[in-house]
JSON list of C-alpha atoms in Angstrom, two decimals:
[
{"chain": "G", "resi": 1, "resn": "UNK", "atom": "CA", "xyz": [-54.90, -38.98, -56.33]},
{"chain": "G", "resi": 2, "resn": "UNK", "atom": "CA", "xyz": [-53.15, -38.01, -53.19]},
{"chain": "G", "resi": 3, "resn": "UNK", "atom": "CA", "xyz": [-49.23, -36.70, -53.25]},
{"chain": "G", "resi": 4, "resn": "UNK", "atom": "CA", "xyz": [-47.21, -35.69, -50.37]},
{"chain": "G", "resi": 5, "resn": "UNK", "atom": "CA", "xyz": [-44.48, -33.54, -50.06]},
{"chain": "G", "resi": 6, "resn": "UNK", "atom": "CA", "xyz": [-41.81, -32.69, -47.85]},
{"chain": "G", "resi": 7, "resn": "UNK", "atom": "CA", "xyz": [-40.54, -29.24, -47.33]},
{"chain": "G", "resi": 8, "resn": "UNK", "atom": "CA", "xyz": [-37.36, -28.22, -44.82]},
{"chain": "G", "resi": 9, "resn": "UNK", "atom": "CA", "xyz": [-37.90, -24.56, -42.80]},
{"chain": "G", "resi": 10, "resn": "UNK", "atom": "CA", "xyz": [-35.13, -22.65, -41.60]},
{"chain": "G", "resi": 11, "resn": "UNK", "atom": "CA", "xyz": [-36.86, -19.70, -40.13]},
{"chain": "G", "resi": 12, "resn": "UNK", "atom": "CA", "xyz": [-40.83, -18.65, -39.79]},
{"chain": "G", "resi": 13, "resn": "UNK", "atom": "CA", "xyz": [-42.17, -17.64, -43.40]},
{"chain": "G", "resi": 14, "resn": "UNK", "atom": "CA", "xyz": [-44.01, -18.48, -46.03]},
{"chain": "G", "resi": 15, "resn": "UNK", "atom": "CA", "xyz": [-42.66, -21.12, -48.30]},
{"chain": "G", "resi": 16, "resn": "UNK", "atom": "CA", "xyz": [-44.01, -20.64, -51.62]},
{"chain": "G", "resi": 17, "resn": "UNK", "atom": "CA", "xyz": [-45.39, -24.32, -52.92]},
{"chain": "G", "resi": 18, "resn": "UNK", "atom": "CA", "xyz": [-46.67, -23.38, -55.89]},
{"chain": "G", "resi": 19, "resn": "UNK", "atom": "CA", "xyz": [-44.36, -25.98, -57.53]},
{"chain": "G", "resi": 20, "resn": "UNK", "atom": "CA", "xyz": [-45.14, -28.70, -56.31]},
{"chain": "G", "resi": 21, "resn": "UNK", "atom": "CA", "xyz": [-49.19, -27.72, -56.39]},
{"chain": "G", "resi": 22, "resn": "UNK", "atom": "CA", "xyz": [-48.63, -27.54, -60.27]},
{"chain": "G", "resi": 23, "resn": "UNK", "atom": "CA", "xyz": [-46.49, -31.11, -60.49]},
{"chain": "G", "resi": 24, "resn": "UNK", "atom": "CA", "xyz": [-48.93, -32.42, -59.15]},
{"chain": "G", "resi": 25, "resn": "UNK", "atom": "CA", "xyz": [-52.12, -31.43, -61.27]},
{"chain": "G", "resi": 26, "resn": "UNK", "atom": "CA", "xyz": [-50.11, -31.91, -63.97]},
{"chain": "G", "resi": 27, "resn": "UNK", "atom": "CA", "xyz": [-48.75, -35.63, -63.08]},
{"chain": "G", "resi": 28, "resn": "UNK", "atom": "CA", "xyz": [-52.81, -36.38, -61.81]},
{"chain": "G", "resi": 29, "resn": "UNK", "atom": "CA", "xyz": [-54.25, -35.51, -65.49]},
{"chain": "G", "resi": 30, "resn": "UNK", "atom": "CA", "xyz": [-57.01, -33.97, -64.09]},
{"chain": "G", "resi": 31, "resn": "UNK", "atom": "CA", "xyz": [-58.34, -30.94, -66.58]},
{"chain": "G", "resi": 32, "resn": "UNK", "atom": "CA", "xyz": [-61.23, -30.48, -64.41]},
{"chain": "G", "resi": 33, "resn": "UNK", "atom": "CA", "xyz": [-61.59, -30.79, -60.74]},
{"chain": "G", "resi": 34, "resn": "UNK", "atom": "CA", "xyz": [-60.45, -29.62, -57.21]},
{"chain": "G", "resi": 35, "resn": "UNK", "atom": "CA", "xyz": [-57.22, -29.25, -55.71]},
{"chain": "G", "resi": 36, "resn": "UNK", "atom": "CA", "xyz": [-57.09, -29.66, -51.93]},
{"chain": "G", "resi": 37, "resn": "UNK", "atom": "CA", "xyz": [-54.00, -28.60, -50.18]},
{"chain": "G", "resi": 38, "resn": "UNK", "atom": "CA", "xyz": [-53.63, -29.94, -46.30]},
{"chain": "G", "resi": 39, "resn": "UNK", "atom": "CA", "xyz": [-50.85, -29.36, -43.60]},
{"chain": "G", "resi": 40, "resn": "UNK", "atom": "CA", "xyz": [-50.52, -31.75, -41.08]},
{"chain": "G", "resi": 41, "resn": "UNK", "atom": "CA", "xyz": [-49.29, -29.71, -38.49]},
{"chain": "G", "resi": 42, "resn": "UNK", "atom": "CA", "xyz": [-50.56, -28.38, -35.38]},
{"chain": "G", "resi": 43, "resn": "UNK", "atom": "CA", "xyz": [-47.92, -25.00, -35.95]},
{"chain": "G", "resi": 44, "resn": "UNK", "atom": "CA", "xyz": [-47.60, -24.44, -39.35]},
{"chain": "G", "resi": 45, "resn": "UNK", "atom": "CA", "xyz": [-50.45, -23.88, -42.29]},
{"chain": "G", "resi": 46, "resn": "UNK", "atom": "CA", "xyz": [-51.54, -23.24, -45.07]},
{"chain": "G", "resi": 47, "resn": "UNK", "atom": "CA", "xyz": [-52.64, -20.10, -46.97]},
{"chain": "G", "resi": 48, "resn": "UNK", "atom": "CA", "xyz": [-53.26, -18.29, -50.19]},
{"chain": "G", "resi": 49, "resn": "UNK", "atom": "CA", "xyz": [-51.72, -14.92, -50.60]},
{"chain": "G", "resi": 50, "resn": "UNK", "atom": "CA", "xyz": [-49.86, -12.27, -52.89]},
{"chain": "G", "resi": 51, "resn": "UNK", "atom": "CA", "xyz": [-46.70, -13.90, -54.68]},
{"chain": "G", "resi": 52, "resn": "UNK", "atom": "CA", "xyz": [-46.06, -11.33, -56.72]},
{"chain": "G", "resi": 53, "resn": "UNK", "atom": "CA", "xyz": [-44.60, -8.30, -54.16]},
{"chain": "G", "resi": 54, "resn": "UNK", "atom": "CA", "xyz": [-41.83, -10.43, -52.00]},
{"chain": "G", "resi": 55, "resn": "UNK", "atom": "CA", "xyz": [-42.23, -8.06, -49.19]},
{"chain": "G", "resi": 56, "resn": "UNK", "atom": "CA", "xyz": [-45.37, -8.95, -48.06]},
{"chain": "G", "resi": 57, "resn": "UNK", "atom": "CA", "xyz": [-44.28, -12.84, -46.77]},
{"chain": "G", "resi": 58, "resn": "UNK", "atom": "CA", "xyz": [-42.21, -10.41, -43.96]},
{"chain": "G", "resi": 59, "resn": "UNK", "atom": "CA", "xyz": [-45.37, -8.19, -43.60]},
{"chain": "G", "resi": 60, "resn": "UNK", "atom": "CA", "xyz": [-47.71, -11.14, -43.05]},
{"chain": "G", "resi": 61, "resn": "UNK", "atom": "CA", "xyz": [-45.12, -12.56, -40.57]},
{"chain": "G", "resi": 62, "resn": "UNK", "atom": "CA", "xyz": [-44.47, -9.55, -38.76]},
{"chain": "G", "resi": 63, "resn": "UNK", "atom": "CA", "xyz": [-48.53, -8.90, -37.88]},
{"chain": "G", "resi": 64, "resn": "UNK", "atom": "CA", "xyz": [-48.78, -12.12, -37.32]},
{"chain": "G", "resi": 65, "resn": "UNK", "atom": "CA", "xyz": [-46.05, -11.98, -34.52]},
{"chain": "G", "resi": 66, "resn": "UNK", "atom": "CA", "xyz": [-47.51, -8.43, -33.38]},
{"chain": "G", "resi": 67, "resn": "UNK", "atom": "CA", "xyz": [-51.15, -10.63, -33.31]},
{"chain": "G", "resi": 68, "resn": "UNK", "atom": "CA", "xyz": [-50.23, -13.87, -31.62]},
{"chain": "G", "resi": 69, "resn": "UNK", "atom": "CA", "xyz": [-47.02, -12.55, -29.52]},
{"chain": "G", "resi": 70, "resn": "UNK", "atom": "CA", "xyz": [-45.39, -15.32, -27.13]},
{"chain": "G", "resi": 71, "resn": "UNK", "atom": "CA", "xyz": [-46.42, -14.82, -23.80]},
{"chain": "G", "resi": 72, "resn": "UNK", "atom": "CA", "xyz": [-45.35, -15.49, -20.14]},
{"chain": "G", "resi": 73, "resn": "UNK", "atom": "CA", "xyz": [-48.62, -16.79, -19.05]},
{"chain": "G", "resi": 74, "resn": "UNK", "atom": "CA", "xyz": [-49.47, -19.64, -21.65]},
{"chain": "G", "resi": 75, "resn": "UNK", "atom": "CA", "xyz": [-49.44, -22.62, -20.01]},
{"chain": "G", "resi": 76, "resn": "UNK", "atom": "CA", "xyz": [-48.32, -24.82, -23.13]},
{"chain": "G", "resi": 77, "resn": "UNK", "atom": "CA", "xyz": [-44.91, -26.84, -22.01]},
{"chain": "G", "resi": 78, "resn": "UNK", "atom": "CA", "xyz": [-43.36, -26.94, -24.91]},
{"chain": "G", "resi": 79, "resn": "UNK", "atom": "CA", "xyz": [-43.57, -23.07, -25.84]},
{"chain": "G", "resi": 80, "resn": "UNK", "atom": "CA", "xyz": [-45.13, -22.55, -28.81]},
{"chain": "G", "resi": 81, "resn": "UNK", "atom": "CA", "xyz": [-47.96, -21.35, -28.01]},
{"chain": "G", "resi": 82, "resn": "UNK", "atom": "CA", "xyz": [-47.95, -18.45, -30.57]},
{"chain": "G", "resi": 83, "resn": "UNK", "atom": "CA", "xyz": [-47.31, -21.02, -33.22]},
{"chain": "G", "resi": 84, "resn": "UNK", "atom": "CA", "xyz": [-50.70, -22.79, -32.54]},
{"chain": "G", "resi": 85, "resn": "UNK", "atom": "CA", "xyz": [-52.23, -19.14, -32.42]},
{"chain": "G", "resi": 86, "resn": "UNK", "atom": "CA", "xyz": [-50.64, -18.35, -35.88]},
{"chain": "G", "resi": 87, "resn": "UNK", "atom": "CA", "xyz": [-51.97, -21.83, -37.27]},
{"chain": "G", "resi": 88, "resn": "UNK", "atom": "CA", "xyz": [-55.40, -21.78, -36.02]},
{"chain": "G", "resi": 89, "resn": "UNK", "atom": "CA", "xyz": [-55.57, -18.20, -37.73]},
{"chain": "G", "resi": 90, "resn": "UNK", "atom": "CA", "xyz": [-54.09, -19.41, -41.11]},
{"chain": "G", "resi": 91, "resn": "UNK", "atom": "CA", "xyz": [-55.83, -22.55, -41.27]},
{"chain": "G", "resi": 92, "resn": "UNK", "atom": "CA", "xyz": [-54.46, -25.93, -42.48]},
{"chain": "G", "resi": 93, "resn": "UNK", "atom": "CA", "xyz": [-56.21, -26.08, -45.76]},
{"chain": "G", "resi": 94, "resn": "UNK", "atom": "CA", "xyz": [-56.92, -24.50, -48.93]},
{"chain": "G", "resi": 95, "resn": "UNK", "atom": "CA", "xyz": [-59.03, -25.82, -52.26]},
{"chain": "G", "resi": 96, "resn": "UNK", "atom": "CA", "xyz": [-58.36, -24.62, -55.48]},
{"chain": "G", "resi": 97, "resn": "UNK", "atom": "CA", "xyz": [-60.16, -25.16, -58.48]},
{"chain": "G", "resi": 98, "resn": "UNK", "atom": "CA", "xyz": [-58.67, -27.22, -61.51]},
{"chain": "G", "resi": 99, "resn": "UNK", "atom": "CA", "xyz": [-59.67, -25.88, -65.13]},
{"chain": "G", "resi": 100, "resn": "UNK", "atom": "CA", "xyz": [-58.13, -26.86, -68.28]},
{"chain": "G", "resi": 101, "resn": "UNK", "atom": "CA", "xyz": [-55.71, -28.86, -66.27]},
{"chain": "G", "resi": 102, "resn": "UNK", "atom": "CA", "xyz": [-53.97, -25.68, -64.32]},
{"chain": "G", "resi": 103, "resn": "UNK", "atom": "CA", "xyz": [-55.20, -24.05, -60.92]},
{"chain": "G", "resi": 104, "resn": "UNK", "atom": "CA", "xyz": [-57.20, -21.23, -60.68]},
{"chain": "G", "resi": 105, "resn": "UNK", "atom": "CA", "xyz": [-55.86, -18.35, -59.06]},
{"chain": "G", "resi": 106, "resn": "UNK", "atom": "CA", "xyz": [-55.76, -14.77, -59.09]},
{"chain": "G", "resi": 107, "resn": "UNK", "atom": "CA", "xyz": [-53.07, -12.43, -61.17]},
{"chain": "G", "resi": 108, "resn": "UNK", "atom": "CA", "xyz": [-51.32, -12.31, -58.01]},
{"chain": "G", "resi": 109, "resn": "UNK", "atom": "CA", "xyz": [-52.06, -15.53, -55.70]},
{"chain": "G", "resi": 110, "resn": "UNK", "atom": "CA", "xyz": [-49.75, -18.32, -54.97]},
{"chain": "G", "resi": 111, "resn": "UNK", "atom": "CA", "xyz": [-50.45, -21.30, -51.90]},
{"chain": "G", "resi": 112, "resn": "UNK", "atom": "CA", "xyz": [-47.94, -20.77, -49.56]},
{"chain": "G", "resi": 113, "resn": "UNK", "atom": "CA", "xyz": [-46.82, -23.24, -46.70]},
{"chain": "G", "resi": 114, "resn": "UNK", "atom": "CA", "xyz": [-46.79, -21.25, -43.35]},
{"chain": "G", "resi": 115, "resn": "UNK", "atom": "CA", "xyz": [-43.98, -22.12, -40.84]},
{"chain": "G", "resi": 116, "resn": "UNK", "atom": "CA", "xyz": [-44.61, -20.73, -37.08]},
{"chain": "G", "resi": 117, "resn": "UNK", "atom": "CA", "xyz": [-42.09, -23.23, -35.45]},
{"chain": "G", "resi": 118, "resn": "UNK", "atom": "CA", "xyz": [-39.04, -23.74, -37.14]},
{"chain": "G", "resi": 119, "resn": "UNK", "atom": "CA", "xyz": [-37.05, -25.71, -38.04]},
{"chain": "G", "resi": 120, "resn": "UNK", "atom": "CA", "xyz": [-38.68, -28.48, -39.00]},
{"chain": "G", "resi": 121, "resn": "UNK", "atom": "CA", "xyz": [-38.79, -30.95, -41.51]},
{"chain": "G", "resi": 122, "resn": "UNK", "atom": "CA", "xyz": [-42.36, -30.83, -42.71]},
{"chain": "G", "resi": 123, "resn": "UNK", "atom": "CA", "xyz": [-44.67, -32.66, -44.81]},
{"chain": "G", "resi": 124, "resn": "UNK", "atom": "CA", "xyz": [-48.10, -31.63, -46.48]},
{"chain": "G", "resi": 125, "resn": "UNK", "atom": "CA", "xyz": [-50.49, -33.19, -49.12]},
{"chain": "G", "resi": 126, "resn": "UNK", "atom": "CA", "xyz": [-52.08, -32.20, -52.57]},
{"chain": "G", "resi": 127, "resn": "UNK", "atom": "CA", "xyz": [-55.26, -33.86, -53.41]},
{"chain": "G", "resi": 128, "resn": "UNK", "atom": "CA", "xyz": [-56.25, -34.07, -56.76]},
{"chain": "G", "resi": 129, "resn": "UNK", "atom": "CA", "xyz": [-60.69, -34.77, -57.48]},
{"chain": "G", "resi": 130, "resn": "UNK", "atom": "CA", "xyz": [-61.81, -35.07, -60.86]},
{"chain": "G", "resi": 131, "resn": "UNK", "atom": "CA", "xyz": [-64.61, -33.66, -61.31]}
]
């Protein structure tokens, strides 16, 4: 079962998309199986991190700006050549494992959609496997 979402950013964060991870494991009827989360942008991800603490969606974004700084001499036209930087080091994927019809994550995880080039109207997809 494939879903797709869209998500609007205003500013470059995380975007917590836990919700609509859980609608749709719940909507699939899977109880066991794999949950594959994909972003099909070239500057944005996706990533799993601490939900729990809000401060640390600025933290991540503010090393990740120290890390992958704009600079004069990339050669990309458009200038956003940071926001590639920041995807390629996030990834565009995660998998989560499905048990007892709910993801499995840690006390203090959530799946976060990573915006390095707002705004944008985005999209990303949640496949559901039984297994």
């Amino acid at each position: 079962m494939l879903y797709e979402f869209k998500i609007s950013t205003s500013k470059e964060s995380l975007y917590n998309i836990m919700p609509q991870i859980r609608d749709a494991i719940a909507q699939s009827g899977v109880e066991d199986g794999i949950c594959v989360v994909f972003c099909p942008h070239t500057t944005a991800g996706i990533t799993i991190n601490e939900n729990a603490d809000p401060d640390v969606i600025p933290d991540v974004i503010l090393g990740l700006q120290k890390a992958y700084p704009n600079r004069a001499e990339f050669l990309h036209a458009e200038g956003n050549s940071a926001a590639h930087l920041k995807s390629i080091a996030t990834g565009t994927s995660e998998t989560i494992i499905i048990s007892g019809g709910k993801p499995i994550l840690g006390a203090w995880q959530g799946v976060f959609f990573c915006e390095f080039d707002p705004p944008r109207g985005r999209k990303f997809f949640v496949k559901i496997v039984q297994s």
